[in-house]
CSV table of C-alpha atoms in Angstrom, one decimal:
chain,number,residue,atom,x,y,z
L,1,MET,CA,46.6,111.5,209.0
L,2,PRO,CA,48.2,110.1,205.8
L,3,THR,CA,46.1,107.7,203.7
L,4,LEU,CA,47.1,104.1,203.2
L,5,SER,CA,48.1,104.9,199.6
L,6,ALA,CA,50.3,107.8,200.8
L,7,ALA,CA,52.0,105.6,203.3
L,8,VAL,CA,52.7,102.9,200.7
L,9,SER,CA,54.0,105.6,198.3
L,10,ARG,CA,56.4,107.0,200.9
L,11,ARG,CA,57.6,103.5,201.7
L,12,THR,CA,58.2,102.8,198.0
L,13,TRP,CA,60.1,106.0,197.7
L,14,LEU,CA,62.3,105.3,200.7
L,15,ALA,CA,63.1,101.8,199.4
L,16,ALA,CA,64.0,103.3,196.0
L,17,LEU,CA,66.2,105.9,197.6
L,18,ALA,CA,67.9,103.2,199.7
L,19,GLY,CA,68.7,101.2,196.5
L,20,THR,CA,70.1,104.4,194.9
L,21,ALA,CA,72.3,105.1,197.9
L,22,VAL,CA,73.8,101.6,197.8
L,23,LEU,CA,74.7,101.9,194.1
L,24,SER,CA,76.2,105.4,194.5
L,25,ARG,CA,78.3,104.2,197.4
L,26,ARG,CA,79.8,101.3,195.4
L,27,ALA,CA,80.4,103.5,192.3
L,28,GLY,CA,82.1,106.4,194.0
L,29,ALA,CA,84.7,108.4,192.0
L,30,ILE,CA,88.4,108.3,192.7
L,31,GLY,CA,89.3,110.6,195.5
L,32,THR,CA,86.0,110.1,197.3
L,33,PRO,CA,85.8,108.2,200.6
L,34,GLU,CA,85.6,104.4,200.3
L,35,ILE,CA,82.7,104.5,202.8
L,36,THR,CA,80.3,107.3,203.4
L,37,LEU,CA,78.1,107.3,206.5
L,38,ARG,CA,74.9,109.3,206.3
L,39,PHE,CA,73.9,110.6,209.7
L,40,SER,CA,70.4,112.2,209.8
L,41,HIS,CA,68.9,114.0,212.7
L,42,VAL,CA,66.1,116.5,213.3
L,43,VAL,CA,67.5,119.2,215.5
L,44,ALA,CA,69.8,122.2,215.1
L,45,GLU,CA,73.6,121.9,214.9
L,46,GLU,CA,74.0,124.0,218.1
L,47,THR,CA,72.2,121.5,220.2
L,48,PRO,CA,74.0,118.7,222.1
L,49,LYS,CA,72.8,116.2,219.4
L,50,GLY,CA,74.0,118.4,216.6
L,51,LEU,CA,77.4,119.1,218.2
L,52,ALA,CA,77.9,115.3,219.0
L,53,ALA,CA,77.1,114.4,215.3
L,54,ASN,CA,79.7,117.0,214.1
L,55,ARG,CA,82.3,115.8,216.6
L,56,PHE,CA,81.7,112.2,215.4
L,57,LYS,CA,82.3,113.3,211.8
L,58,VAL,CA,85.6,115.0,212.6
L,59,LEU,CA,86.9,112.0,214.7
L,60,VAL,CA,85.9,109.4,212.0
L,61,GLU,CA,87.4,111.3,209.1
L,62,GLN,CA,90.6,112.1,211.0
L,63,ARG,CA,91.2,108.6,212.3
L,64,SER,CA,90.5,106.9,209.0
L,65,GLY,CA,92.6,109.4,206.9
L,66,SER,CA,89.4,110.4,205.2
L,67,ARG,CA,88.9,106.8,203.9
L,68,ILE,CA,85.6,106.9,205.8
L,69,GLY,CA,83.5,110.0,205.3
L,70,VAL,CA,80.5,111.2,207.4
L,71,GLN,CA,77.7,113.3,205.9
L,72,VAL,CA,75.6,115.0,208.7
L,73,PHE,CA,72.1,116.1,207.8
L,74,PRO,CA,70.6,118.3,210.7
L,75,ASN,CA,67.2,119.9,211.1
L,76,ALA,CA,65.3,117.1,209.4
L,77,GLN,CA,66.9,117.9,206.0
L,78,LEU,CA,66.5,114.3,204.9
L,79,TYR,CA,64.0,112.7,207.3
L,80,GLY,CA,61.7,113.9,210.1
L,81,ASP,CA,60.4,112.4,213.2
L,82,HIS,CA,57.8,110.3,211.4
L,83,ASP,CA,60.1,108.6,208.9
L,84,GLU,CA,63.7,108.6,210.1
L,85,MET,CA,63.4,105.1,211.7
L,86,GLN,CA,61.7,103.6,208.7
L,87,ALA,CA,64.4,105.2,206.5
L,88,LEU,CA,67.1,103.6,208.6
L,89,GLN,CA,65.4,100.2,208.6
L,90,LEU,CA,65.3,100.4,204.8
L,91,GLY,CA,68.9,101.4,204.5
L,92,ALA,CA,68.2,104.9,203.1
L,93,VAL,CA,70.4,106.4,205.8
L,94,ASP,CA,73.1,104.8,208.0
L,95,LEU,CA,72.9,106.5,211.4
L,96,VAL,CA,70.1,108.3,213.2
L,97,ALA,CA,69.8,109.5,216.8
L,98,PRO,CA,66.1,109.4,217.6
L,99,SER,CA,64.7,110.4,220.9
L,100,LEU,CA,64.0,107.3,223.1
L,101,SER,CA,60.2,108.0,222.7
L,102,LYS,CA,60.5,106.8,219.0
L,103,PHE,CA,61.3,103.1,219.9
L,104,GLY,CA,57.9,102.3,221.4
L,105,ARG,CA,56.1,102.7,218.2
L,106,ILE,CA,58.3,100.2,216.3
L,107,GLY,CA,57.7,97.4,218.7
L,108,LEU,CA,60.1,98.2,221.6
L,109,PRO,CA,57.8,99.5,224.4
L,110,GLU,CA,60.4,99.0,227.0
L,111,PHE,CA,62.1,102.2,225.8
L,112,GLU,CA,59.0,104.1,227.0
L,113,LEU,CA,60.2,103.9,230.6
L,114,PHE,CA,62.4,107.0,229.8
L,115,ASP,CA,59.2,109.0,229.2
L,116,LEU,CA,57.7,108.4,232.6
L,117,PRO,CA,57.2,111.7,234.3
L,118,PHE,CA,59.2,112.8,237.4
L,119,LEU,CA,61.1,109.5,237.2
L,120,PHE,CA,64.7,110.8,237.4
L,121,ASP,CA,66.0,113.2,240.0
L,122,ASP,CA,69.1,114.2,238.0
L,123,LEU,CA,71.3,113.1,235.1
L,124,ALA,CA,73.4,110.9,237.4
L,125,ALA,CA,70.2,108.8,238.0
L,126,VAL,CA,69.6,108.7,234.2
L,127,ARG,CA,73.2,107.5,233.6
L,128,ARG,CA,72.9,104.7,236.1
L,129,VAL,CA,70.3,103.3,233.6
L,130,THR,CA,71.8,104.2,230.2
L,131,LEU,CA,75.4,103.4,231.1
L,132,GLY,CA,74.6,100.3,233.3
L,133,PRO,CA,73.4,96.8,232.7
L,134,LEU,CA,69.8,98.0,232.0
L,135,GLY,CA,70.9,100.3,229.2
L,136,LYS,CA,73.0,97.5,227.6
L,137,LYS,CA,70.0,95.1,227.9
L,138,LEU,CA,67.7,97.7,226.1
L,139,LEU,CA,70.2,98.0,223.2
L,140,GLN,CA,70.5,94.3,222.9
L,141,GLY,CA,66.8,94.1,221.9
L,142,LEU,CA,67.2,96.3,218.9
L,143,PRO,CA,68.3,93.6,216.4
L,144,ARG,CA,64.7,92.2,216.4
L,145,GLN,CA,63.8,95.3,214.5
L,146,GLY,CA,66.8,95.1,212.2
L,147,LEU,CA,68.8,97.7,214.1
L,148,VAL,CA,72.0,97.9,216.1
L,149,GLY,CA,72.2,100.2,219.1
L,150,LEU,CA,75.5,102.0,219.6
L,151,GLY,CA,74.9,104.1,222.6
L,152,PHE,CA,72.8,106.6,224.6
L,153,PHE,CA,73.3,110.3,225.3
L,154,ASP,CA,71.4,113.2,226.9
L,155,ASN,CA,69.7,116.4,226.0
L,156,GLY,CA,68.7,117.0,229.6
L,157,PHE,CA,65.3,117.6,231.3
L,158,LYS,CA,62.2,119.1,229.7
L,159,GLN,CA,60.4,122.2,230.6
L,160,MET,CA,56.8,123.2,229.9
L,161,SER,CA,55.9,126.2,227.8
L,162,ALA,CA,52.7,128.0,226.7
L,163,ASN,CA,51.3,131.4,226.5
L,164,ARG,CA,50.5,131.4,230.2
L,165,PRO,CA,52.4,130.1,233.2
L,166,LEU,CA,52.1,126.4,233.8
L,167,ARG,CA,52.7,125.9,237.5
L,168,GLU,CA,49.7,124.0,238.8
L,169,PRO,CA,47.7,121.1,237.3
L,170,GLY,CA,44.8,123.4,236.7
L,171,ASP,CA,46.9,125.6,234.4
L,172,PHE,CA,47.0,122.9,231.8
L,173,VAL,CA,43.3,122.3,231.5
L,174,GLY,CA,42.1,122.7,227.9
L,175,LEU,CA,45.5,123.5,226.4
L,176,ARG,CA,46.5,121.7,223.2
L,177,MET,CA,50.1,120.6,223.9
L,178,ARG,CA,52.4,119.3,221.2
L,179,VAL,CA,54.0,115.9,222.1
L,180,GLN,CA,56.2,113.3,220.5
L,181,ALA,CA,54.5,110.1,219.3
L,182,SER,CA,54.6,108.6,222.8
L,183,ARG,CA,51.8,107.0,224.7
L,184,VAL,CA,53.4,107.9,227.9
L,185,ILE,CA,53.8,111.6,227.1
L,186,ALA,CA,50.3,111.7,225.7
L,187,ALA,CA,48.9,110.1,228.9
L,188,GLN,CA,50.9,112.6,231.0
L,189,MET,CA,49.2,115.5,229.2
L,190,ARG,CA,45.8,114.0,229.6
L,191,ALA,CA,46.4,113.5,233.3
L,192,LEU,CA,47.0,117.2,233.5
L,193,GLY,CA,43.8,118.0,231.7
L,194,ALA,CA,45.5,119.0,228.4
L,195,HIS,CA,44.9,117.7,224.9
L,196,PRO,CA,48.0,116.0,223.4
L,197,VAL,CA,48.7,116.8,219.8
L,198,THR,CA,51.3,114.6,218.1
L,199,LEU,CA,53.5,116.6,215.7
L,200,PRO,CA,57.0,116.2,214.3
L,201,PHE,CA,59.6,118.4,216.0
L,202,SER,CA,60.4,120.2,212.8
L,203,GLU,CA,56.8,121.4,212.6
L,204,THR,CA,56.4,122.5,216.2
L,205,ARG,CA,57.4,126.1,216.0
L,206,ARG,CA,55.2,126.7,213.0
L,207,ALA,CA,52.3,125.1,214.7
L,208,LEU,CA,52.9,127.2,217.8
L,209,ALA,CA,53.0,130.4,215.7
L,210,ALA,CA,49.8,129.5,213.9
L,211,GLY,CA,47.9,128.6,217.1
L,212,VAL,CA,47.5,124.9,216.0
L,213,VAL,CA,48.9,124.0,219.4
L,214,ASP,CA,49.1,126.2,222.6
L,215,GLY,CA,52.2,124.8,224.2
L,216,THR,CA,54.8,122.1,224.3
L,217,GLU,CA,57.7,120.6,226.3
L,218,ASN,CA,61.4,120.8,225.5
L,219,PRO,CA,64.8,121.1,227.0
L,220,VAL,CA,65.8,124.8,227.0
L,221,SER,CA,68.4,124.2,224.3
L,222,ASN,CA,65.8,123.0,221.8
L,223,PHE,CA,63.4,125.8,222.8
L,224,TRP,CA,66.1,128.4,222.2
L,225,THR,CA,67.6,127.1,219.0
L,226,GLN,CA,64.2,126.7,217.4
L,227,ALA,CA,63.3,130.3,218.3
L,228,MET,CA,60.2,129.1,220.2
L,229,HIS,CA,60.7,132.1,222.6
L,230,GLU,CA,59.3,134.2,219.7
L,231,VAL,CA,56.0,132.4,219.8
L,232,GLN,CA,55.7,131.3,223.5
L,233,SER,CA,55.2,133.9,226.2
L,234,ASP,CA,55.9,131.7,229.2
L,235,MET,CA,58.2,128.8,230.2
L,236,SER,CA,57.9,126.9,233.5
L,237,LEU,CA,61.0,125.2,234.8
L,238,THR,CA,59.3,121.9,235.6
L,239,ASN,CA,62.1,119.4,235.0
L,240,HIS,CA,59.3,116.9,234.7
L,241,GLY,CA,60.7,114.6,232.1
L,242,TYR,CA,64.0,113.4,230.5
L,243,LEU,CA,64.9,113.7,226.9
L,244,GLY,CA,67.6,111.4,225.7
L,245,TYR,CA,68.6,109.7,222.5
L,246,ALA,CA,70.1,106.4,221.2
L,247,VAL,CA,72.3,106.3,218.2
L,248,VAL,CA,71.3,103.4,216.0
L,249,THR,CA,72.4,101.9,212.7
L,250,ASN,CA,71.0,99.5,210.2
L,251,GLN,CA,72.0,95.9,211.2
L,252,ARG,CA,72.7,94.8,207.6
L,253,PHE,CA,74.9,97.8,207.0
L,254,TRP,CA,76.8,97.3,210.2
L,255,GLN,CA,77.5,93.7,209.6
L,256,HIS,CA,78.7,94.5,206.1
L,257,LEU,CA,81.5,96.7,207.5
L,258,GLN,CA,84.9,95.3,208.2
L,259,PRO,CA,85.6,94.6,211.9
L,260,ASP,CA,88.4,97.2,212.1
L,261,ASP,CA,86.0,99.8,210.6
L,262,ARG,CA,83.3,98.9,213.1
L,263,THR,CA,85.8,99.4,215.9
L,264,LEU,CA,87.0,102.8,214.6
L,265,ILE,CA,83.4,104.0,214.1
L,266,ASN,CA,82.3,102.8,217.4
L,267,GLN,CA,85.2,104.3,219.3
L,268,ALA,CA,84.7,107.7,217.7
L,269,LEU,CA,81.0,107.5,218.5
L,270,GLN,CA,81.6,106.7,222.1
L,271,GLU,CA,83.9,109.7,222.4
L,272,ALA,CA,81.3,111.9,220.7
L,273,LEU,CA,78.5,110.7,223.0
L,274,ALA,CA,80.7,111.4,226.1
L,275,PHE,CA,81.3,114.9,224.7
L,276,ALA,CA,77.5,115.4,224.2
L,277,ASN,CA,76.8,114.3,227.8
L,278,GLN,CA,79.4,116.8,229.1
L,279,ILE,CA,77.9,119.7,227.3
L,280,ALA,CA,74.2,118.9,227.7
L,281,ASP,CA,73.9,120.8,231.0
L,282,THR,CA,76.1,123.6,229.8
L,283,GLN,CA,74.1,124.1,226.6
L,284,ASN,CA,70.8,124.2,228.5
L,285,ASP,CA,72.2,126.6,231.1
L,286,GLN,CA,73.6,128.9,228.3
L,287,ALA,CA,70.2,128.7,226.4
L,288,LEU,CA,68.4,129.7,229.6
L,289,GLN,CA,70.7,132.6,230.1
L,290,ALA,CA,70.1,133.7,226.5
L,291,LEU,CA,66.4,133.3,227.0
L,292,ARG,CA,66.4,135.5,230.0
L,293,GLN,CA,68.4,138.2,228.2
L,294,ALA,CA,66.1,138.1,225.2
L,295,GLY,CA,63.2,139.0,227.6
L,296,SER,CA,60.4,137.8,225.3
L,297,THR,CA,59.5,134.8,227.4
L,298,HIS,CA,58.7,134.9,231.1
L,299,ILE,CA,60.6,132.2,233.1
L,300,HIS,CA,58.8,130.7,236.1
L,301,SER,CA,60.4,128.6,238.8
L,302,LEU,CA,58.2,126.1,240.7
L,303,THR,CA,57.9,126.1,244.4
L,304,PRO,CA,58.3,122.7,246.1
L,305,GLY,CA,54.6,122.5,246.7
L,306,GLN,CA,53.8,123.2,243.0
L,307,ARG,CA,56.2,120.5,241.9
L,308,THR,CA,54.7,118.0,244.3
L,309,ARG,CA,51.2,118.7,243.0
L,310,LEU,CA,52.3,118.3,239.4
L,311,ARG,CA,54.0,115.0,240.3
L,312,GLN,CA,50.9,113.8,242.1
L,313,ALA,CA,48.7,114.7,239.1
L,314,VAL,CA,50.7,112.5,236.7
L,315,GLN,CA,51.4,109.6,239.1
L,316,PRO,CA,48.6,107.5,237.7
L,317,VAL,CA,50.5,107.5,234.3
L,318,GLN,CA,53.2,105.3,235.7
L,319,GLN,CA,50.7,102.9,237.2
L,320,GLN,CA,48.7,102.7,234.0
L,321,LEU,CA,51.6,102.1,231.6
L,322,ALA,CA,53.8,99.8,233.7
L,323,SER,CA,52.0,96.8,232.3
L,324,ARG,CA,52.6,98.0,228.7
L,325,ILE,CA,56.3,98.6,229.3
L,326,GLY,CA,56.6,95.3,231.2
L,327,PRO,CA,56.8,94.6,234.9
L,328,HIS,CA,60.3,93.0,234.7
L,329,TRP,CA,61.6,96.2,233.0
L,330,MET,CA,60.1,98.3,235.7
L,331,LYS,CA,61.7,96.1,238.3
L,332,ASP,CA,65.1,96.4,236.7
L,333,LEU,CA,64.6,100.2,236.5
L,334,GLU,CA,63.8,100.5,240.1
L,335,GLN,CA,66.8,98.5,241.0
L,336,ALA,CA,69.1,100.7,238.8
L,337,LEU,CA,67.7,103.9,240.4
L,338,ARG,CA,68.3,102.5,243.9
L,339,GLN,CA,72.0,102.0,243.2
L,340,ALA,CA,74.3,104.6,244.9
């Protein structure tokens, strides 16, 4: 855990970098874009998030005649899981697409509802939330943290992996499982008898290889593009949780843009997010096929009975954390999921 002095030093550095970025943007040379958007994310370019970011870049630059440029920084090249939100709030970067788990720790616990295990039956159920009134209401709360929410998109459902099959609650007992910084996900692992270990996504494969952690949870596309199949012998197709993202920007930066530029950027982003949602399932299916062909990881499908027992084991998590998320949010969620 970083010391207080280390945390202060990092914050000072981020603030200095933010100031430098503002100066460089105003003092751009002739021939460079008038506005440059810096889009930072933590996953590979071949994932749905990476492909969406690159599609957004192409659309913005084409439609603005290159007057607006987009620099995409994948694979935590600029910022990782622990500091990308702080960097955005300080203005050191303009756009990030964090997983929805990240919002709880900056004072927005209502976003933790997406981490509840076995909550969504399919992506259609997810989108009744993210694309409906509840999703809009969630994004409307972001300005209280100096952020503007521009939209949601999917990476699909998560699967469990370790160096042994994970099909029954007893299979998890004693394992050290890497998790995002999410109270809900940590509680889920404890309910299964595992020990949650919070690590940045960019450090996960190395931690698995070194035996720092025994297993993790990921959509198959993340598992494959990070070469986790080389350090995990088994993957269980649990579909136990959803992994989605929200694209957010700095409120001060967004308000500084001209209205026409905001419209252009937002329209391009909405098309990129729709593209990401279209390919999320395809990317995971292709990654699963590649994983089977590689043959280094055993793939396990759950029986209905096994899935039911896993669901029952983690059911207390929803009851325990509903009060933290907020009863009214849970009520709105249940109403959204009941809609046909």
